[in-house]
mmCIF file of C-alpha atoms in Angstrom:
data_model
loop_
_atom_site.group_PDB
_atom_site.id
_atom_site.type_symbol
_atom_site.label_atom_id
_atom_site.label_comp_id
_atom_site.label_asym_id
_atom_site.label_seq_id
_atom_site.Cartn_x
_atom_site.Cartn_y
_atom_site.Cartn_z
ATOM 1 C CA UNK N 1 -4.694 4.460 6.894
ATOM 2 C CA UNK N 2 -2.587 5.034 9.801
ATOM 3 C CA UNK N 3 1.106 5.287 8.612
ATOM 4 C CA UNK N 4 -0.891 7.261 6.006
ATOM 5 C CA UNK N 5 -2.505 9.482 9.018
ATOM 6 C CA UNK N 6 1.559 9.920 10.273
ATOM 7 C CA UNK N 7 2.356 10.827 7.108
ATOM 8 C CA UNK N 8 0.409 13.739 6.815
ATOM 9 C CA UNK N 9 0.301 15.012 10.596
ATOM 10 C CA UNK N 10 4.081 15.026 10.565
ATOM 11 C CA UNK N 11 3.919 17.447 6.817
ATOM 12 C CA UNK N 12 1.581 19.607 8.701
ATOM 13 C CA UNK N 13 3.733 20.262 11.636
ATOM 14 C CA UNK N 14 6.811 20.573 9.015
ATOM 15 C CA UNK N 15 4.835 22.983 6.896
ATOM 16 C CA UNK N 16 4.394 25.347 10.439
ATOM 17 C CA UNK N 17 0.711 24.393 11.068
ATOM 18 C CA UNK N 18 -0.420 24.015 14.929
ATOM 19 C CA UNK N 19 -0.048 20.776 15.729
ATOM 20 C CA UNK N 20 -4.061 20.635 16.747
ATOM 21 C CA UNK N 21 -4.502 21.319 13.130
ATOM 22 C CA UNK N 22 -4.002 17.790 11.729
ATOM 23 C CA UNK N 23 -6.135 15.952 13.772
ATOM 24 C CA UNK N 24 -8.961 18.438 13.269
ATOM 25 C CA UNK N 25 -8.563 18.676 9.578
ATOM 26 C CA UNK N 26 -8.671 14.388 9.420
ATOM 27 C CA UNK N 27 -12.080 14.298 11.428
ATOM 28 C CA UNK N 28 -13.801 16.757 9.889
ATOM 29 C CA UNK N 29 -12.596 17.560 6.006
ATOM 30 C CA UNK N 30 -11.449 13.906 6.023
ATOM 31 C CA UNK N 31 -10.833 14.169 2.047
ATOM 32 C CA UNK N 32 -6.928 12.777 2.098
ATOM 33 C CA UNK N 33 -5.861 14.596 -0.790
ATOM 34 C CA UNK N 34 -7.917 17.245 -0.432
ATOM 35 C CA UNK N 35 -6.371 17.717 3.137
ATOM 36 C CA UNK N 36 -2.768 16.942 1.429
ATOM 37 C CA UNK N 37 -3.153 20.627 -1.127
ATOM 38 C CA UNK N 38 -5.005 21.965 1.428
ATOM 39 C CA UNK N 39 -1.360 22.220 3.802
ATOM 40 C CA UNK N 40 0.243 24.148 1.454
ATOM 41 C CA UNK N 41 -3.092 26.862 0.226
ATOM 42 C CA UNK N 42 -3.579 27.566 4.082
ATOM 43 C CA UNK N 43 0.259 28.269 4.258
ATOM 44 C CA UNK N 44 0.037 30.181 1.581
ATOM 45 C CA UNK N 45 -2.936 32.356 2.943
ATOM 46 C CA UNK N 46 -4.808 31.513 -0.681
ATOM 47 C CA UNK N 47 -7.814 32.853 -0.856
ATOM 48 C CA UNK N 48 -11.436 31.089 0.602
ATOM 49 C CA UNK N 49 -12.615 31.022 -3.454
ATOM 50 C CA UNK N 50 -9.555 29.360 -4.415
ATOM 51 C CA UNK N 51 -9.727 26.849 -1.744
ATOM 52 C CA UNK N 52 -13.325 26.336 -2.678
ATOM 53 C CA UNK N 53 -12.301 25.822 -6.166
ATOM 54 C CA UNK N 54 -9.781 23.183 -5.456
ATOM 55 C CA UNK N 55 -11.962 21.206 -3.601
ATOM 56 C CA UNK N 56 -14.150 20.759 -5.897
ATOM 57 C CA UNK N 57 -11.754 19.929 -8.695
ATOM 58 C CA UNK N 58 -9.830 16.999 -6.351
ATOM 59 C CA UNK N 59 -12.892 15.434 -5.007
ATOM 60 C CA UNK N 60 -15.207 15.838 -8.017
ATOM 61 C CA UNK N 61 -14.149 12.355 -8.687
ATOM 62 C CA UNK N 62 -17.231 11.246 -5.154
ATOM 63 C CA UNK N 63 -19.376 11.540 -7.910
ATOM 64 C CA UNK N 64 -18.515 8.787 -9.623
ATOM 65 C CA UNK N 65 -17.516 6.388 -6.920
ATOM 66 C CA UNK N 66 -21.275 7.072 -5.467
ATOM 67 C CA UNK N 67 -22.986 5.057 -8.969
ATOM 68 C CA UNK N 68 -21.568 2.264 -7.623
ATOM 69 C CA UNK N 69 -20.939 2.410 -4.396
ATOM 70 C CA UNK N 70 -23.600 -0.014 -2.134
ATOM 71 C CA UNK N 71 -25.419 3.063 -0.331
ATOM 72 C CA UNK N 72 -28.554 1.622 -0.463
ATOM 73 C CA UNK N 73 -27.905 -1.887 1.658
ATOM 74 C CA UNK N 74 -27.078 1.835 5.011
ATOM 75 C CA UNK N 75 -30.650 1.916 6.536
ATOM 76 C CA UNK N 76 -31.492 4.763 8.370
ATOM 77 C CA UNK N 77 -30.918 8.595 7.156
ATOM 78 C CA UNK N 78 -28.367 9.118 9.778
ATOM 79 C CA UNK N 79 -25.951 6.455 9.215
ATOM 80 C CA UNK N 80 -27.071 7.586 4.909
ATOM 81 C CA UNK N 81 -25.519 10.605 6.051
ATOM 82 C CA UNK N 82 -22.257 9.600 7.715
ATOM 83 C CA UNK N 83 -21.459 6.585 5.180
ATOM 84 C CA UNK N 84 -22.324 10.029 2.274
ATOM 85 C CA UNK N 85 -19.274 11.443 4.387
ATOM 86 C CA UNK N 86 -17.181 9.079 4.905
ATOM 87 C CA UNK N 87 -16.607 7.674 1.303
ATOM 88 C CA UNK N 88 -14.145 7.732 0.318
ATOM 89 C CA UNK N 89 -10.921 5.950 -1.799
ATOM 90 C CA UNK N 90 -9.905 3.533 0.533
ATOM 91 C CA UNK N 91 -13.423 3.350 1.601
ATOM 92 C CA UNK N 92 -14.526 2.773 -2.591
ATOM 93 C CA UNK N 93 -11.792 0.093 -3.262
ATOM 94 C CA UNK N 94 -12.647 -1.748 -0.690
ATOM 95 C CA UNK N 95 -16.495 -1.782 -1.255
ATOM 96 C CA UNK N 96 -15.786 -3.120 -5.435
ATOM 97 C CA UNK N 97 -13.983 -6.208 -4.445
ATOM 98 C CA UNK N 98 -15.800 -9.294 -5.288
ATOM 99 C CA UNK N 99 -16.386 -10.262 -1.607
ATOM 100 C CA UNK N 100 -17.663 -6.974 -0.134
ATOM 101 C CA UNK N 101 -20.706 -7.742 -2.468
ATOM 102 C CA UNK N 102 -21.760 -9.965 0.521
ATOM 103 C CA UNK N 103 -21.407 -7.353 3.034
ATOM 104 C CA UNK N 104 -24.123 -5.664 4.946
ATOM 105 C CA UNK N 105 -24.969 -2.481 5.332
ATOM 106 C CA UNK N 106 -23.282 -2.491 9.259
ATOM 107 C CA UNK N 107 -20.785 -4.010 8.007
ATOM 108 C CA UNK N 108 -19.948 -1.422 4.913
ATOM 109 C CA UNK N 109 -20.720 1.823 8.006
ATOM 110 C CA UNK N 110 -18.428 0.471 10.250
ATOM 111 C CA UNK N 111 -15.486 -0.202 7.837
ATOM 112 C CA UNK N 112 -15.739 3.229 6.777
ATOM 113 C CA UNK N 113 -16.213 4.313 10.587
ATOM 114 C CA UNK N 114 -12.581 2.438 11.725
ATOM 115 C CA UNK N 115 -10.994 4.018 8.357
ATOM 116 C CA UNK N 116 -12.258 7.741 9.390
ATOM 117 C CA UNK N 117 -10.776 6.619 12.724
ATOM 118 C CA UNK N 118 -7.117 5.324 11.462
ATOM 119 C CA UNK N 119 -7.093 8.519 9.412
ATOM 120 C CA UNK N 120 -7.745 10.929 12.381
ATOM 121 C CA UNK N 121 -5.813 9.303 14.874
ATOM 122 C CA UNK N 122 -2.635 8.459 12.690
ATOM 123 C CA UNK N 123 -2.677 12.506 11.567
ATOM 124 C CA UNK N 124 -2.891 13.137 15.525
ATOM 125 C CA UNK N 125 -0.024 11.167 16.306
ATOM 126 C CA UNK N 126 2.248 11.851 13.349
ATOM 127 C CA UNK N 127 1.725 15.519 14.125
ATOM 128 C CA UNK N 128 2.572 15.413 17.586
ATOM 129 C CA UNK N 129 5.796 12.969 16.854
ATOM 130 C CA UNK N 130 6.360 15.261 14.266
ATOM 131 C CA UNK N 131 9.329 17.083 15.462
ATOM 132 C CA UNK N 132 11.168 13.920 15.585
ATOM 133 C CA UNK N 133 11.160 13.688 12.088
ATOM 134 C CA UNK N 134 14.959 14.845 11.137
ATOM 135 C CA UNK N 135 14.566 17.507 8.616
ATOM 136 C CA UNK N 136 16.169 16.223 5.704
ATOM 137 C CA UNK N 137 13.608 13.677 5.321
ATOM 138 C CA UNK N 138 11.504 14.116 1.673
ATOM 139 C CA UNK N 139 8.651 12.242 0.304
ATOM 140 C CA UNK N 140 5.976 12.435 3.079
ATOM 141 C CA UNK N 141 3.881 14.123 0.962
ATOM 142 C CA UNK N 142 4.470 11.241 -1.874
ATOM 143 C CA UNK N 143 2.077 9.263 0.966
ATOM 144 C CA UNK N 144 -1.031 9.571 -0.863
ATOM 145 C CA UNK N 145 -0.070 9.349 -4.010
ATOM 146 C CA UNK N 146 1.780 5.880 -3.528
ATOM 147 C CA UNK N 147 -1.221 4.305 -1.185
ATOM 148 C CA UNK N 148 -3.448 4.886 -4.813
ATOM 149 C CA UNK N 149 -0.298 3.395 -6.506
ATOM 150 C CA UNK N 150 -1.471 0.350 -4.694
ATOM 151 C CA UNK N 151 -5.119 -0.049 -4.454
ATOM 152 C CA UNK N 152 -4.635 0.565 -8.119
ATOM 153 C CA UNK N 153 -2.291 -2.576 -8.472
ATOM 154 C CA UNK N 154 -4.842 -4.081 -6.001
ATOM 155 C CA UNK N 155 -7.886 -3.825 -8.364
ATOM 156 C CA UNK N 156 -6.166 -4.973 -11.240
ATOM 157 C CA UNK N 157 -4.635 -7.857 -9.644
ATOM 158 C CA UNK N 158 -8.647 -8.361 -8.584
ATOM 159 C CA UNK N 159 -9.626 -8.044 -12.474
ATOM 160 C CA UNK N 160 -7.475 -10.037 -14.219
ATOM 161 C CA UNK N 161 -10.461 -11.736 -16.051
ATOM 162 C CA UNK N 162 -11.671 -7.638 -17.348
ATOM 163 C CA UNK N 163 -8.423 -6.586 -19.151
ATOM 164 C CA UNK N 164 -9.802 -3.520 -20.640
ATOM 165 C CA UNK N 165 -11.067 -1.870 -17.945
ATOM 166 C CA UNK N 166 -7.316 -1.119 -16.774
ATOM 167 C CA UNK N 167 -6.710 -0.101 -20.362
ATOM 168 C CA UNK N 168 -9.164 2.244 -20.621
ATOM 169 C CA UNK N 169 -8.172 4.024 -17.298
ATOM 170 C CA UNK N 170 -4.872 3.767 -18.710
ATOM 171 C CA UNK N 171 -5.921 5.412 -21.703
ATOM 172 C CA UNK N 172 -8.070 7.990 -19.962
ATOM 173 C CA UNK N 173 -5.696 9.352 -18.073
ATOM 174 C CA UNK N 174 -3.057 9.918 -21.302
ATOM 175 C CA UNK N 175 -5.667 11.228 -23.076
ATOM 176 C CA UNK N 176 -6.825 13.379 -20.632
ATOM 177 C CA UNK N 177 -3.234 14.515 -19.394
ATOM 178 C CA UNK N 178 -2.998 15.585 -23.252
ATOM 179 C CA UNK N 179 -5.769 17.505 -23.918
ATOM 180 C CA UNK N 180 -6.488 19.046 -20.389
ATOM 181 C CA UNK N 181 -3.979 19.277 -18.421
ATOM 182 C CA UNK N 182 -5.007 21.728 -15.724
ATOM 183 C CA UNK N 183 -8.164 19.391 -15.076
ATOM 184 C CA UNK N 184 -6.930 16.107 -15.458
ATOM 185 C CA UNK N 185 -7.828 13.938 -12.447
ATOM 186 C CA UNK N 186 -11.870 15.164 -13.757
ATOM 187 C CA UNK N 187 -10.990 14.803 -17.417
ATOM 188 C CA UNK N 188 -9.912 11.060 -17.133
ATOM 189 C CA UNK N 189 -13.045 10.944 -14.546
ATOM 190 C CA UNK N 190 -15.290 12.147 -16.949
ATOM 191 C CA UNK N 191 -13.687 9.961 -20.013
ATOM 192 C CA UNK N 192 -13.059 6.675 -18.391
ATOM 193 C CA UNK N 193 -16.868 6.543 -17.674
ATOM 194 C CA UNK N 194 -18.229 7.866 -21.391
ATOM 195 C CA UNK N 195 -15.793 4.889 -22.144
ATOM 196 C CA UNK N 196 -17.446 2.631 -19.596
ATOM 197 C CA UNK N 197 -20.924 3.354 -20.275
ATOM 198 C CA UNK N 198 -19.921 3.043 -24.359
ATOM 199 C CA UNK N 199 -18.862 -0.815 -23.635
ATOM 200 C CA UNK N 200 -22.171 -1.293 -21.769
ATOM 201 C CA UNK N 201 -23.646 -0.366 -24.269
ATOM 202 C CA UNK N 202 -22.044 -2.035 -27.483
ATOM 203 C CA UNK N 203 -22.127 -4.757 -24.992
ATOM 204 C CA UNK N 204 -26.205 -4.984 -24.375
ATOM 205 C CA UNK N 205 -26.557 -4.334 -28.092
ATOM 206 C CA UNK N 206 -24.185 -7.428 -29.257
ATOM 207 C CA UNK N 207 -25.861 -9.396 -26.578
ATOM 208 C CA UNK N 208 -29.535 -8.809 -28.327
ATOM 209 C CA UNK N 209 -28.065 -9.404 -31.439
ATOM 210 C CA UNK N 210 -27.640 -13.026 -30.131
#
């Protein structure tokens, strides 16, 4: 989270925005992929409606995260509200592992809080140090994609016994790219969820027959 925040903060400053914008965005918006996208939209003075639509399309994947995120372990209305706000890709990836099934509510909540803190702190530090980055450096906007790649590889290693799931995810992504190129992310999640539900239904029916 810290290196990713540093890259985001440096990109904010190099895009012509004030340094404090990085820390404020990281603390209040806390949506890494959308924040990277928002830099260009703010620089281009995009209309508020366009920003709202982009925010919905990019963050719609969180609806699917909520289906299996262990929010029921978090106690208290305020704690659950913050946990819902801090449900990021990275938090979901950590709480979706085999060893995290024994995590308590406070463990989950503190994990999310420190990830939020690392992101906001890294973004602020990156913005303050952004002027030191040479002008010829490229690829800062690829930091988030690189992180998603690492998370996907870790998930693949953890689910070697469940090979059909990553294959289904790949097929969903390819189909969404070919059929819905303008809304690939949302379409891929819908296809992937539908595939998982269909596989689950087939498994239940097969077990009943046995």
